[in-house]
N, CA, C and O atoms as CSV, one atom per row, in Angstrom:
chain,resi,resn,atom,element,x,y,z
A,1,MET,N,N,-30.472,-1.951,26.985
A,1,MET,CA,C,-31.425,-2.627,26.115
A,1,MET,C,C,-32.588,-2.888,27.071
A,1,MET,O,O,-32.345,-3.276,28.214
A,2,LEU,N,N,-33.765,-2.704,26.680
A,2,LEU,CA,C,-35.015,-2.951,27.324
A,2,LEU,C,C,-36.173,-3.430,26.580
A,2,LEU,O,O,-36.672,-2.753,25.682
A,3,VAL,N,N,-36.643,-4.633,26.939
A,3,VAL,CA,C,-37.630,-5.253,26.114
A,3,VAL,C,C,-38.834,-5.834,26.853
A,3,VAL,O,O,-38.711,-6.398,27.940
A,4,VAL,N,N,-39.868,-5.694,26.296
A,4,VAL,CA,C,-40.955,-6.520,26.963
A,4,VAL,C,C,-40.870,-7.964,26.564
A,4,VAL,O,O,-40.686,-8.282,25.389
A,5,ILE,N,N,-41.008,-8.883,27.577
A,5,ILE,CA,C,-40.659,-10.294,27.358
A,5,ILE,C,C,-41.677,-10.957,26.330
A,5,ILE,O,O,-41.345,-11.183,25.166
A,6,SER,N,N,-42.927,-11.252,26.831
A,6,SER,CA,C,-43.773,-12.031,26.022
A,6,SER,C,C,-45.273,-11.743,26.516
A,6,SER,O,O,-45.575,-11.072,27.503
A,7,ALA,N,N,-46.037,-12.301,25.745
A,7,ALA,CA,C,-47.516,-12.296,26.067
A,7,ALA,C,C,-48.367,-13.435,25.157
A,7,ALA,O,O,-48.022,-13.792,24.031
A,8,ALA,N,N,-49.390,-13.861,25.783
A,8,ALA,CA,C,-50.167,-14.754,24.953
A,8,ALA,C,C,-51.637,-14.227,24.678
A,8,ALA,O,O,-52.073,-13.168,25.129
A,9,VAL,N,N,-52.290,-15.051,23.934
A,9,VAL,CA,C,-53.645,-14.564,23.417
A,9,VAL,C,C,-54.503,-15.548,23.760
A,9,VAL,O,O,-54.223,-16.693,23.406
A,10,SER,N,N,-55.770,-15.286,24.549
A,10,SER,CA,C,-56.561,-16.305,24.866
A,10,SER,C,C,-57.538,-16.712,23.557
A,10,SER,O,O,-57.579,-16.059,22.514
A,11,GLU,N,N,-58.189,-17.733,23.787
A,11,GLU,CA,C,-59.192,-18.148,22.616
A,11,GLU,C,C,-60.158,-17.023,22.200
A,11,GLU,O,O,-60.602,-16.909,21.057
A,12,LYS,N,N,-60.491,-16.069,23.396
A,12,LYS,CA,C,-61.446,-15.171,22.965
A,12,LYS,C,C,-60.774,-13.723,22.327
A,12,LYS,O,O,-61.392,-12.708,22.006
A,13,GLY,N,N,-59.328,-13.971,22.255
A,13,GLY,CA,C,-58.711,-12.782,21.676
A,13,GLY,C,C,-58.224,-11.761,22.911
A,13,GLY,O,O,-57.767,-10.637,22.702
A,14,ALA,N,N,-58.391,-12.311,24.133
A,14,ALA,CA,C,-57.903,-11.337,25.134
A,14,ALA,C,C,-56.356,-11.561,25.185
A,14,ALA,O,O,-55.945,-12.708,25.009
A,15,LEU,N,N,-55.541,-10.627,25.396
A,15,LEU,CA,C,-54.166,-10.521,25.757
A,15,LEU,C,C,-53.962,-11.114,27.146
A,15,LEU,O,O,-54.594,-10.640,28.091
A,16,ILE,N,N,-53.174,-12.055,27.308
A,16,ILE,CA,C,-52.871,-12.632,28.695
A,16,ILE,C,C,-51.410,-12.083,29.152
A,16,ILE,O,O,-50.365,-12.508,28.659
A,17,ALA,N,N,-51.468,-11.187,30.056
A,17,ALA,CA,C,-49.881,-10.570,30.598
A,17,ALA,C,C,-49.180,-11.899,31.179
A,17,ALA,O,O,-49.695,-13.017,31.196
A,18,ASP,N,N,-47.979,-11.570,31.622
A,18,ASP,CA,C,-47.109,-12.495,32.149
A,18,ASP,C,C,-47.480,-12.868,33.589
A,18,ASP,O,O,-47.246,-13.964,34.099
A,19,ASP,N,N,-48.099,-11.812,34.198
A,19,ASP,CA,C,-48.628,-12.035,35.467
A,19,ASP,C,C,-50.029,-12.750,35.682
A,19,ASP,O,O,-50.481,-13.011,36.797
A,20,GLY,N,N,-50.612,-13.013,34.573
A,20,GLY,CA,C,-51.726,-13.688,34.552
A,20,GLY,C,C,-52.859,-12.848,34.104
A,20,GLY,O,O,-53.853,-13.372,33.601
A,21,THR,N,N,-52.753,-11.529,34.267
A,21,THR,CA,C,-53.865,-10.625,34.032
A,21,THR,C,C,-54.419,-10.653,32.688
A,21,THR,O,O,-53.653,-10.508,31.736
A,22,MET,N,N,-55.754,-10.837,32.490
A,22,MET,CA,C,-56.233,-10.956,31.261
A,22,MET,C,C,-56.763,-9.449,30.930
A,22,MET,O,O,-57.498,-8.805,31.678
A,23,ILE,N,N,-56.293,-9.037,29.765
A,23,ILE,CA,C,-56.702,-7.704,29.018
A,23,ILE,C,C,-57.720,-7.994,27.901
A,23,ILE,O,O,-57.244,-8.522,26.896
A,24,PRO,N,N,-58.908,-7.765,27.906
A,24,PRO,CA,C,-60.049,-8.219,27.094
A,24,PRO,C,C,-59.700,-7.302,25.770
A,24,PRO,O,O,-59.014,-6.282,25.839
A,25,GLN,N,N,-60.264,-7.806,24.583
A,25,GLN,CA,C,-60.006,-7.043,23.455
A,25,GLN,C,C,-60.414,-5.473,23.490
A,25,GLN,O,O,-59.807,-4.521,23.000
A,26,HIS,N,N,-61.689,-5.496,24.256
A,26,HIS,CA,C,-62.169,-4.168,24.329
A,26,HIS,C,C,-61.199,-2.902,24.934
A,26,HIS,O,O,-61.141,-1.714,24.616
A,27,THR,N,N,-60.492,-3.676,25.914
A,27,THR,CA,C,-59.456,-2.798,26.724
A,27,THR,C,C,-58.620,-2.449,25.703
A,27,THR,O,O,-58.443,-1.249,25.496
A,28,MET,N,N,-57.981,-3.398,24.912
A,28,MET,CA,C,-57.067,-2.931,23.762
A,28,MET,C,C,-57.607,-1.748,22.948
A,28,MET,O,O,-56.927,-0.759,22.677
A,29,GLU,N,N,-58.783,-1.915,22.609
A,29,GLU,CA,C,-59.588,-0.869,21.895
A,29,GLU,C,C,-59.552,0.521,22.506
A,29,GLU,O,O,-59.313,1.555,21.881
A,30,ASP,N,N,-59.809,0.425,23.749
A,30,ASP,CA,C,-59.698,1.688,24.661
A,30,ASP,C,C,-58.316,2.177,24.752
A,30,ASP,O,O,-58.060,3.380,24.712
A,31,PHE,N,N,-57.342,1.182,24.885
A,31,PHE,CA,C,-55.974,1.645,24.916
A,31,PHE,C,C,-55.518,2.467,23.683
A,31,PHE,O,O,-54.785,3.453,23.753
A,32,LEU,N,N,-56.051,1.931,22.512
A,32,LEU,CA,C,-55.787,2.495,21.229
A,32,LEU,C,C,-56.254,3.950,21.217
A,32,LEU,O,O,-55.582,4.913,20.847
A,33,TYR,N,N,-57.532,3.966,21.687
A,33,TYR,CA,C,-58.510,5.239,21.430
A,33,TYR,C,C,-57.710,6.292,22.568
A,33,TYR,O,O,-57.718,7.488,22.280
A,34,LEU,N,N,-57.121,5.924,23.671
A,34,LEU,CA,C,-56.719,6.875,24.729
A,34,LEU,C,C,-55.145,6.976,24.612
A,34,LEU,O,O,-54.539,7.778,25.322
A,35,PHE,N,N,-54.509,6.187,23.744
A,35,PHE,CA,C,-53.144,6.286,23.684
A,35,PHE,C,C,-52.398,7.722,23.452
A,35,PHE,O,O,-52.603,8.419,22.458
A,36,ASN,N,N,-51.501,8.066,24.513
A,36,ASN,CA,C,-50.656,9.164,24.247
A,36,ASN,C,C,-49.635,9.160,25.496
A,36,ASN,O,O,-49.741,8.261,26.330
A,37,VAL,N,N,-48.789,10.013,25.615
A,37,VAL,CA,C,-47.814,9.825,26.564
A,37,VAL,C,C,-47.769,10.560,27.649
A,37,VAL,O,O,-46.793,10.564,28.399
A,38,SER,N,N,-49.066,11.411,27.875
A,38,SER,CA,C,-49.145,12.111,28.966
A,38,SER,C,C,-50.455,12.129,29.857
A,38,SER,O,O,-51.364,11.620,29.202
A,39,GLY,N,N,-50.870,12.516,31.069
A,39,GLY,CA,C,-52.136,12.537,31.560
A,39,GLY,C,C,-52.765,11.266,31.656
A,39,GLY,O,O,-52.037,10.362,32.068
A,40,ASN,N,N,-53.909,10.984,31.384
A,40,ASN,CA,C,-54.625,9.820,31.569
A,40,ASN,C,C,-54.193,8.790,30.671
A,40,ASN,O,O,-53.967,7.666,31.118
A,41,GLY,N,N,-54.042,9.070,29.354
A,41,GLY,CA,C,-53.559,8.070,28.385
A,41,GLY,C,C,-52.183,7.464,28.863
A,41,GLY,O,O,-51.971,6.255,28.775
A,42,GLY,N,N,-51.318,8.289,29.337
A,42,GLY,CA,C,-50.081,7.873,29.608
A,42,GLY,C,C,-50.020,7.009,30.890
A,42,GLY,O,O,-49.297,6.021,31.012
A,43,PHE,N,N,-50.957,7.549,31.940
A,43,PHE,CA,C,-51.093,6.758,33.095
A,43,PHE,C,C,-51.737,5.112,32.765
A,43,PHE,O,O,-51.396,4.080,33.342
A,44,TYR,N,N,-52.640,5.240,31.788
A,44,TYR,CA,C,-53.314,4.078,31.441
A,44,TYR,C,C,-52.340,3.081,30.796
A,44,TYR,O,O,-52.230,1.908,31.153
A,45,THR,N,N,-51.588,3.713,29.732
A,45,THR,CA,C,-50.555,2.925,28.837
A,45,THR,C,C,-49.481,2.302,29.844
A,45,THR,O,O,-49.013,1.176,29.677
A,46,TYR,N,N,-49.192,3.011,30.739
A,46,TYR,CA,C,-47.949,2.425,31.485
A,46,TYR,C,C,-48.668,1.497,32.556
A,46,TYR,O,O,-48.017,0.514,32.912
A,47,SER,N,N,-49.878,1.674,33.094
A,47,SER,CA,C,-50.463,0.812,33.895
A,47,SER,C,C,-50.606,-0.698,33.148
A,47,SER,O,O,-50.335,-1.713,33.790
A,48,LEU,N,N,-51.003,-0.760,31.897
A,48,LEU,CA,C,-51.057,-1.880,31.118
A,48,LEU,C,C,-49.772,-2.557,31.122
A,48,LEU,O,O,-49.700,-3.778,31.254
A,49,ALA,N,N,-48.594,-1.695,30.960
A,49,ALA,CA,C,-47.215,-2.220,30.593
A,49,ALA,C,C,-46.763,-2.845,31.916
A,49,ALA,O,O,-45.870,-3.692,31.883
A,50,THR,N,N,-47.319,-2.483,33.077
A,50,THR,CA,C,-46.796,-3.040,34.346
A,50,THR,C,C,-47.254,-4.520,34.560
A,50,THR,O,O,-46.849,-5.106,35.564
A,51,HIS,N,N,-48.008,-5.105,33.746
A,51,HIS,CA,C,-48.484,-6.365,33.924
A,51,HIS,C,C,-47.651,-7.485,32.951
A,51,HIS,O,O,-47.956,-8.673,32.844
A,52,PHE,N,N,-46.655,-6.883,32.352
A,52,PHE,CA,C,-45.671,-7.764,31.407
A,52,PHE,C,C,-44.348,-7.856,32.292
A,52,PHE,O,O,-44.092,-6.946,33.081
A,53,ALA,N,N,-43.597,-8.847,32.169
A,53,ALA,CA,C,-42.131,-8.886,32.559
A,53,ALA,C,C,-41.344,-8.050,31.437
A,53,ALA,O,O,-41.616,-8.028,30.236
A,54,TRP,N,N,-40.299,-7.362,32.098
A,54,TRP,CA,C,-39.430,-6.575,31.155
A,54,TRP,C,C,-38.081,-7.164,31.428
A,54,TRP,O,O,-37.904,-7.841,32.441
A,55,GLU,N,N,-37.068,-6.923,30.518
A,55,GLU,CA,C,-35.765,-7.348,30.863
A,55,GLU,C,C,-34.825,-6.118,30.502
A,55,GLU,O,O,-35.135,-5.344,29.596
A,56,MET,N,N,-33.729,-5.981,31.207
A,56,MET,CA,C,-32.694,-5.039,30.939
A,56,MET,C,C,-31.380,-5.539,31.101
A,56,MET,O,O,-31.034,-6.139,32.119
A,57,GLU,N,N,-30.629,-5.316,30.136
A,57,GLU,CA,C,-29.307,-5.901,29.939
A,57,GLU,C,C,-28.354,-5.068,31.119
A,57,GLU,O,O,-28.404,-3.853,31.310
A,58,GLY,N,N,-27.656,-5.845,31.703
A,58,GLY,CA,C,-26.650,-5.035,32.475
A,58,GLY,C,C,-26.428,-5.932,33.762
A,58,GLY,O,O,-27.233,-6.819,34.046
A,59,ASP,N,N,-25.314,-5.671,34.525
A,59,ASP,CA,C,-25.021,-6.201,35.748
A,59,ASP,C,C,-25.688,-5.533,36.910
A,59,ASP,O,O,-24.956,-4.868,37.643
A,60,MET,N,N,-26.972,-5.606,37.194
A,60,MET,CA,C,-27.776,-4.947,38.202
A,60,MET,C,C,-28.707,-5.707,38.964
A,60,MET,O,O,-28.939,-6.827,38.507
A,61,SER,N,N,-29.312,-5.377,40.032
A,61,SER,CA,C,-30.261,-6.109,40.576
A,61,SER,C,C,-31.585,-5.861,40.014
A,61,SER,O,O,-31.753,-4.878,39.292
A,62,GLU,N,N,-32.695,-6.793,40.325
A,62,GLU,CA,C,-34.014,-6.350,39.726
A,62,GLU,C,C,-34.513,-5.001,40.429
A,62,GLU,O,O,-35.054,-4.155,39.717
A,63,HIS,N,N,-34.375,-4.801,41.614
A,63,HIS,CA,C,-34.644,-3.626,42.385
A,63,HIS,C,C,-34.102,-2.339,41.778
A,63,HIS,O,O,-34.732,-1.281,41.783
A,64,VAL,N,N,-32.685,-2.529,41.166
A,64,VAL,CA,C,-32.203,-1.333,40.439
A,64,VAL,C,C,-32.573,-1.085,39.030
A,64,VAL,O,O,-32.534,0.014,38.475
A,65,ALA,N,N,-32.949,-2.251,38.481
A,65,ALA,CA,C,-33.312,-2.350,37.128
A,65,ALA,C,C,-34.865,-1.650,37.085
A,65,ALA,O,O,-35.134,-0.912,36.137
A,66,LYS,N,N,-35.715,-1.867,37.979
A,66,LYS,CA,C,-36.902,-1.185,37.988
A,66,LYS,C,C,-36.927,0.223,37.998
A,66,LYS,O,O,-37.752,0.882,37.364
A,67,GLN,N,N,-35.919,0.758,38.801
A,67,GLN,CA,C,-35.752,2.172,39.184
A,67,GLN,C,C,-35.304,2.873,38.086
A,67,GLN,O,O,-35.807,3.957,37.791
A,68,ILE,N,N,-34.219,2.262,37.311
A,68,ILE,CA,C,-33.760,2.868,36.089
A,68,ILE,C,C,-34.789,2.919,35.117
A,68,ILE,O,O,-34.904,4.000,34.539
A,69,CYS,N,N,-35.613,1.950,34.779
A,69,CYS,CA,C,-36.705,1.773,33.906
A,69,CYS,C,C,-37.573,2.948,34.239
A,69,CYS,O,O,-37.783,3.729,33.311
A,70,PHE,N,N,-38.004,3.155,35.170
A,70,PHE,CA,C,-39.166,4.021,35.649
A,70,PHE,C,C,-38.565,5.610,35.582
A,70,PHE,O,O,-39.287,6.564,35.292
A,71,GLN,N,N,-37.250,5.716,35.871
A,71,GLN,CA,C,-36.811,7.123,35.898
A,71,GLN,C,C,-36.492,7.479,34.415
A,71,GLN,O,O,-36.535,8.658,34.061
A,72,SER,N,N,-36.193,6.544,33.591
A,72,SER,CA,C,-35.768,6.754,32.175
A,72,SER,C,C,-37.232,7.113,31.572
A,72,SER,O,O,-37.267,8.019,30.739
A,73,ILE,N,N,-38.321,6.532,31.897
A,73,ILE,CA,C,-39.628,6.719,31.261
A,73,ILE,C,C,-40.169,8.005,31.774
A,73,ILE,O,O,-40.591,8.757,30.896
A,74,PHE,N,N,-40.247,8.409,32.954
A,74,PHE,CA,C,-40.870,9.537,33.457
A,74,PHE,C,C,-39.983,10.658,33.759
A,74,PHE,O,O,-40.511,11.703,34.138
A,75,GLY,N,N,-38.793,10.597,33.653
A,75,GLY,CA,C,-37.745,11.571,33.943
A,75,GLY,C,C,-37.851,12.003,35.263
A,75,GLY,O,O,-38.014,13.212,35.432
A,76,THR,N,N,-37.799,11.334,36.151
A,76,THR,CA,C,-38.006,11.629,37.668
A,76,THR,C,C,-36.694,11.733,38.489
A,76,THR,O,O,-36.754,11.939,39.701
A,77,PHE,N,N,-35.475,11.588,37.827
A,77,PHE,CA,C,-34.398,11.651,38.385
A,77,PHE,C,C,-33.998,12.930,39.113
A,77,PHE,O,O,-32.978,12.929,39.802
A,78,LYS,N,N,-34.733,13.989,38.997
A,78,LYS,CA,C,-34.612,15.129,39.577
A,78,LYS,C,C,-35.462,15.297,40.816
A,78,LYS,O,O,-35.313,16.257,41.573
A,79,GLN,N,N,-36.382,14.317,41.012
A,79,GLN,CA,C,-37.426,14.425,42.083
A,79,GLN,C,C,-36.755,13.909,43.609
A,79,GLN,O,O,-35.726,13.260,43.796
A,80,ASP,N,N,-37.656,14.408,44.528
A,80,ASP,CA,C,-37.421,14.098,46.020
A,80,ASP,C,C,-37.850,12.596,45.819
A,80,ASP,O,O,-38.924,12.327,45.280
A,81,LEU,N,N,-37.041,11.689,46.236
A,81,LEU,CA,C,-37.160,10.201,46.259
A,81,LEU,C,C,-38.535,9.857,47.210
A,81,LEU,O,O,-39.433,9.098,46.847
A,82,SER,N,N,-38.501,10.468,48.302
A,82,SER,CA,C,-39.632,10.407,49.121
A,82,SER,C,C,-41.016,10.485,48.411
A,82,SER,O,O,-41.913,9.658,48.574
A,83,ILE,N,N,-41.070,11.408,47.730
A,83,ILE,CA,C,-42.463,11.399,46.740
A,83,ILE,C,C,-42.646,10.380,45.984
A,83,ILE,O,O,-43.796,9.943,45.953
A,84,LEU,N,N,-41.706,9.764,45.240
A,84,LEU,CA,C,-41.896,8.813,44.396
A,84,LEU,C,C,-42.176,7.453,45.383
A,84,LEU,O,O,-42.840,6.548,44.878
A,85,SER,N,N,-41.742,7.307,46.616
A,85,SER,CA,C,-42.015,6.235,47.412
A,85,SER,C,C,-43.655,6.313,47.790
A,85,SER,O,O,-44.320,5.288,47.944
A,86,GLU,N,N,-44.191,7.607,47.911
A,86,GLU,CA,C,-45.588,7.774,48.013
A,86,GLU,C,C,-46.687,7.492,46.772
A,86,GLU,O,O,-47.845,7.083,46.853
A,87,ILE,N,N,-46.063,7.783,45.851
A,87,ILE,CA,C,-47.103,7.763,44.544
A,87,ILE,C,C,-46.691,6.463,43.694
A,87,ILE,O,O,-47.180,6.350,42.570
A,88,THR,N,N,-45.877,5.546,44.143
A,88,THR,CA,C,-45.642,4.256,43.504
A,88,THR,C,C,-45.701,3.083,44.423
A,88,THR,O,O,-45.807,3.317,45.627
A,89,ASN,N,N,-45.648,1.902,44.020
A,89,ASN,CA,C,-45.608,0.730,44.887
A,89,ASN,C,C,-44.096,0.365,45.341
A,89,ASN,O,O,-43.807,-0.641,45.989
A,90,GLN,N,N,-43.239,1.286,44.923
A,90,GLN,CA,C,-41.723,1.172,45.353
A,90,GLN,C,C,-41.438,1.969,46.497
A,90,GLN,O,O,-41.408,3.199,46.458
A,91,GLY,N,N,-41.168,1.096,47.797
A,91,GLY,CA,C,-41.096,1.890,48.884
A,91,GLY,C,C,-39.666,2.531,49.293
A,91,GLY,O,O,-39.552,3.456,50.098
A,92,THR,N,N,-38.634,1.928,48.645
A,92,THR,CA,C,-37.442,2.555,48.814
A,92,THR,C,C,-36.600,2.573,47.554
A,92,THR,O,O,-36.412,1.584,46.846
A,93,TRP,N,N,-36.049,3.930,47.308
A,93,TRP,CA,C,-35.453,4.398,45.974
A,93,TRP,C,C,-33.937,4.578,46.221
A,93,TRP,O,O,-33.531,4.981,47.310
A,94,ASN,N,N,-33.150,4.293,45.254
A,94,ASN,CA,C,-31.696,4.478,45.362
A,94,ASN,C,C,-31.494,5.720,44.779
A,94,ASN,O,O,-32.343,6.158,44.003
A,95,THR,N,N,-30.419,6.396,45.061
A,95,THR,CA,C,-29.966,7.742,44.597
A,95,THR,C,C,-29.021,7.460,43.314
A,95,THR,O,O,-28.408,6.404,43.154
A,96,LYS,N,N,-28.996,8.432,42.525
A,96,LYS,CA,C,-27.991,8.223,41.519
A,96,LYS,C,C,-26.646,7.774,41.624
A,96,LYS,O,O,-26.062,7.068,40.802
A,97,GLU,N,N,-26.149,8.273,42.790
A,97,GLU,CA,C,-24.871,7.720,43.273
A,97,GLU,C,C,-24.878,6.332,43.688
A,97,GLU,O,O,-23.827,5.721,43.498
A,98,ASP,N,N,-25.882,5.684,44.235
A,98,ASP,CA,C,-26.072,4.551,44.433
A,98,ASP,C,C,-26.049,3.503,43.260
A,98,ASP,O,O,-25.541,2.388,43.385
A,99,MET,N,N,-26.616,3.938,42.164
A,99,MET,CA,C,-26.580,3.382,40.990
A,99,MET,C,C,-25.530,3.513,39.855
A,99,MET,O,O,-25.553,2.964,38.754
A,100,GLU,N,N,-24.572,4.393,40.386
A,100,GLU,CA,C,-23.639,4.871,39.259
A,100,GLU,C,C,-22.949,3.607,38.488
A,100,GLU,O,O,-22.775,3.582,37.270
A,101,SER,N,N,-22.578,2.542,39.407
A,101,SER,CA,C,-21.721,1.482,38.750
A,101,SER,C,C,-22.467,1.101,37.518
A,101,SER,O,O,-21.761,0.801,36.555
A,102,CYS,N,N,-23.838,1.053,37.353
A,102,CYS,CA,C,-24.661,0.695,36.169
A,102,CYS,C,C,-24.385,1.311,34.986
A,102,CYS,O,O,-24.631,0.788,33.899
A,103,PHE,N,N,-23.715,2.771,35.170
A,103,PHE,CA,C,-23.804,3.582,34.017
A,103,PHE,C,C,-22.226,3.961,33.651
A,103,PHE,O,O,-21.869,4.970,33.044
A,104,LYS,N,N,-21.353,2.888,34.178
A,104,LYS,CA,C,-19.673,3.269,34.035
A,104,LYS,C,C,-19.401,3.009,32.482
A,104,LYS,O,O,-18.573,3.726,31.921
A,105,LYS,N,N,-20.028,2.072,31.810
A,105,LYS,CA,C,-19.721,2.023,30.399
A,105,LYS,C,C,-20.947,1.139,29.655
A,105,LYS,O,O,-21.635,0.412,30.371
A,106,MET,N,N,-21.169,1.199,28.435
A,106,MET,CA,C,-22.020,0.372,27.669
A,106,MET,C,C,-21.341,-1.046,27.702
A,106,MET,O,O,-20.119,-1.146,27.818
A,107,THR,N,N,-22.073,-2.013,27.608
A,107,THR,CA,C,-21.680,-3.261,27.737
A,107,THR,C,C,-22.518,-4.472,27.421
A,107,THR,O,O,-23.699,-4.411,27.763
A,108,THR,N,N,-22.134,-5.446,26.885
A,108,THR,CA,C,-23.067,-6.501,26.688
A,108,THR,C,C,-22.407,-7.587,27.329
A,108,THR,O,O,-21.817,-8.444,26.672
A,109,CYS,N,N,-22.479,-7.608,28.762
A,109,CYS,CA,C,-21.881,-8.469,29.603
A,109,CYS,C,C,-22.601,-9.724,29.714
A,109,CYS,O,O,-22.172,-10.562,30.506
A,110,GLY,N,N,-23.574,-9.950,29.068
A,110,GLY,CA,C,-24.338,-11.195,29.017
A,110,GLY,C,C,-25.428,-11.370,30.263
A,110,GLY,O,O,-26.220,-12.310,30.324
A,111,LYS,N,N,-25.349,-10.488,31.072
A,111,LYS,CA,C,-26.089,-10.586,32.239
A,111,LYS,C,C,-27.546,-9.635,32.221
A,111,LYS,O,O,-27.450,-8.473,31.824
A,112,SER,N,N,-28.661,-10.076,32.587
A,112,SER,CA,C,-29.749,-9.180,32.431
A,112,SER,C,C,-30.539,-9.544,33.867
A,112,SER,O,O,-30.331,-10.463,34.659
A,113,SER,N,N,-31.517,-8.473,33.889
A,113,SER,CA,C,-32.343,-8.367,35.128
A,113,SER,C,C,-33.674,-8.465,34.411
A,113,SER,O,O,-33.993,-7.696,33.504
A,114,LYS,N,N,-34.481,-9.510,34.892
A,114,LYS,CA,C,-35.955,-9.472,34.575
A,114,LYS,C,C,-36.741,-8.907,35.690
A,114,LYS,O,O,-36.416,-9.204,36.840
A,115,PHE,N,N,-37.755,-8.112,35.467
A,115,PHE,CA,C,-38.512,-7.514,36.464
A,115,PHE,C,C,-39.834,-7.098,35.951
A,115,PHE,O,O,-39.954,-6.966,34.733
A,116,TYR,N,N,-40.944,-6.851,36.808
A,116,TYR,CA,C,-42.273,-6.037,36.565
A,116,TYR,C,C,-42.048,-4.530,36.771
A,116,TYR,O,O,-41.575,-4.149,37.842
A,117,PRO,N,N,-42.347,-3.692,35.848
A,117,PRO,CA,C,-42.241,-2.132,36.161
A,117,PRO,C,C,-42.977,-1.703,37.352
A,117,PRO,O,O,-44.095,-2.105,37.673
A,118,ILE,N,N,-42.232,-0.824,38.002
A,118,ILE,CA,C,-42.934,-0.047,39.388
A,118,ILE,C,C,-44.174,0.471,38.871
A,118,ILE,O,O,-44.277,1.061,37.795
A,119,ALA,N,N,-45.254,0.194,39.797
A,119,ALA,CA,C,-46.596,0.702,39.438
A,119,ALA,C,C,-46.837,1.920,40.221
A,119,ALA,O,O,-46.436,2.147,41.363
A,120,LEU,N,N,-47.621,2.755,39.377
A,120,LEU,CA,C,-48.149,3.978,39.677
A,120,LEU,C,C,-49.433,4.064,40.717
A,120,LEU,O,O,-50.504,3.616,40.308
A,121,LYS,N,N,-49.364,4.610,42.020
A,121,LYS,CA,C,-50.620,4.666,42.586
A,121,LYS,C,C,-51.302,5.992,42.244
A,121,LYS,O,O,-52.529,6.019,42.332
A,122,PHE,N,N,-50.686,7.034,41.886
A,122,PHE,CA,C,-51.313,8.445,41.343
A,122,PHE,C,C,-50.369,8.879,40.497
A,122,PHE,O,O,-49.187,8.553,40.389
A,123,TYR,N,N,-51.168,9.823,39.781
A,123,TYR,CA,C,-50.372,10.618,38.645
A,123,TYR,C,C,-51.034,11.948,38.509
A,123,TYR,O,O,-52.163,12.142,38.961
A,124,SER,N,N,-50.314,12.906,37.864
A,124,SER,CA,C,-51.010,14.005,37.611
A,124,SER,C,C,-50.265,14.502,36.065
A,124,SER,O,O,-49.392,13.843,35.499
A,125,GLU,N,N,-50.721,15.544,35.658
A,125,GLU,CA,C,-50.290,16.215,34.354
A,125,GLU,C,C,-48.911,16.619,34.542
A,125,GLU,O,O,-48.573,16.915,35.688
A,126,LEU,N,N,-47.977,16.685,33.516
A,126,LEU,CA,C,-46.533,16.952,33.850
A,126,LEU,C,C,-46.602,18.582,33.474
A,126,LEU,O,O,-47.324,19.088,32.615
A,127,CYS,N,N,-45.761,19.187,34.253
A,127,CYS,CA,C,-45.455,20.640,33.782
A,127,CYS,C,C,-44.150,20.498,33.401
A,127,CYS,O,O,-43.202,20.521,34.186
A,128,SER,N,N,-44.060,20.321,31.973
A,128,SER,CA,C,-42.724,19.936,31.439
A,128,SER,C,C,-41.714,21.163,31.571
A,128,SER,O,O,-40.536,20.807,31.615
A,129,ALA,N,N,-41.913,22.379,31.635
A,129,ALA,CA,C,-40.738,23.300,31.790
A,129,ALA,C,C,-40.226,23.317,33.087
A,129,ALA,O,O,-39.017,23.493,33.234
A,130,ASN,N,N,-41.006,23.152,34.116
A,130,ASN,CA,C,-40.586,22.910,35.352
A,130,ASN,C,C,-39.926,21.547,35.822
A,130,ASN,O,O,-39.034,21.533,36.669
A,131,MET,N,N,-40.434,20.369,35.202
A,131,MET,CA,C,-39.942,19.131,35.505
A,131,MET,C,C,-38.436,18.981,34.683
A,131,MET,O,O,-37.536,18.255,35.106
A,132,THR,N,N,-38.355,19.639,33.680
A,132,THR,CA,C,-37.178,19.434,32.919
A,132,THR,C,C,-35.855,20.461,33.187
A,132,THR,O,O,-34.756,20.478,32.633
A,133,GLY,N,N,-36.363,21.227,34.162
A,133,GLY,CA,C,-35.223,22.370,34.691
A,133,GLY,C,C,-35.065,23.435,33.637
A,133,GLY,O,O,-34.073,24.163,33.598
A,134,LEU,N,N,-36.198,23.521,32.671
A,134,LEU,CA,C,-36.096,24.612,31.879
A,134,LEU,C,C,-36.282,25.926,32.503
A,134,LEU,O,O,-35.847,26.936,31.950
A,135,LEU,N,N,-36.921,25.974,33.654
A,135,LEU,CA,C,-37.423,27.079,34.393
A,135,LEU,C,C,-36.011,27.440,35.367
A,135,LEU,O,O,-35.978,28.534,35.932
A,136,SER,N,N,-35.157,26.718,35.488
A,136,SER,CA,C,-34.063,26.946,36.530
A,136,SER,C,C,-32.932,27.633,36.135
A,136,SER,O,O,-32.028,27.995,36.888
A,137,SER,N,N,-33.010,27.842,34.700
A,137,SER,CA,C,-31.755,28.526,34.003
A,137,SER,C,C,-32.241,29.699,33.057
A,137,SER,O,O,-33.349,29.718,32.520
A,138,SER,N,N,-31.475,30.468,32.952
A,138,SER,CA,C,-31.820,31.544,31.866
A,138,SER,C,C,-30.955,31.495,30.821
A,138,SER,O,O,-29.800,31.141,31.058
A,139,TYR,N,N,-31.303,31.804,29.609
A,139,TYR,CA,C,-30.568,31.814,28.479
A,139,TYR,C,C,-30.580,33.246,27.690
A,139,TYR,O,O,-31.228,33.420,26.658
A,140,PHE,N,N,-29.814,34.198,28.286
A,140,PHE,CA,C,-29.560,35.575,27.752
A,140,PHE,C,C,-28.409,35.705,26.744
A,140,PHE,O,O,-27.339,35.117,26.901
A,141,ARG,N,N,-28.651,36.417,25.817
A,141,ARG,CA,C,-27.503,36.658,24.875
A,141,ARG,C,C,-26.825,38.033,25.316
A,141,ARG,O,O,-25.851,38.466,24.701
């Protein structure tokens, strides 16, 4: 389970992120105008979300929770991890094998990890067919 923790609103109507970043009302209007889940809008949306504390249930470290969140959102589990080190503010990445204990079973163990999502330094448009592996298989009858 993944949730954004909290936010406050200033007297002038600006959103105050958990890390103290002020997000002015006009920025929220820009956000709604640009909102989409790919390209510039996706980058902008995710960049705003990185200013808020998130929480993920499970027995895992903050370091692992950040990576699971990022890879779940962007579908980068098939990527070369060294590329992710270059385009994000996360220097080291765990392999799926390193994190497999987090996926053994669904649980409500009562433990959770609070974290700020991994920030992107660079982005580009998604080439969906290639990224999802649809080009790596053939489906002939």
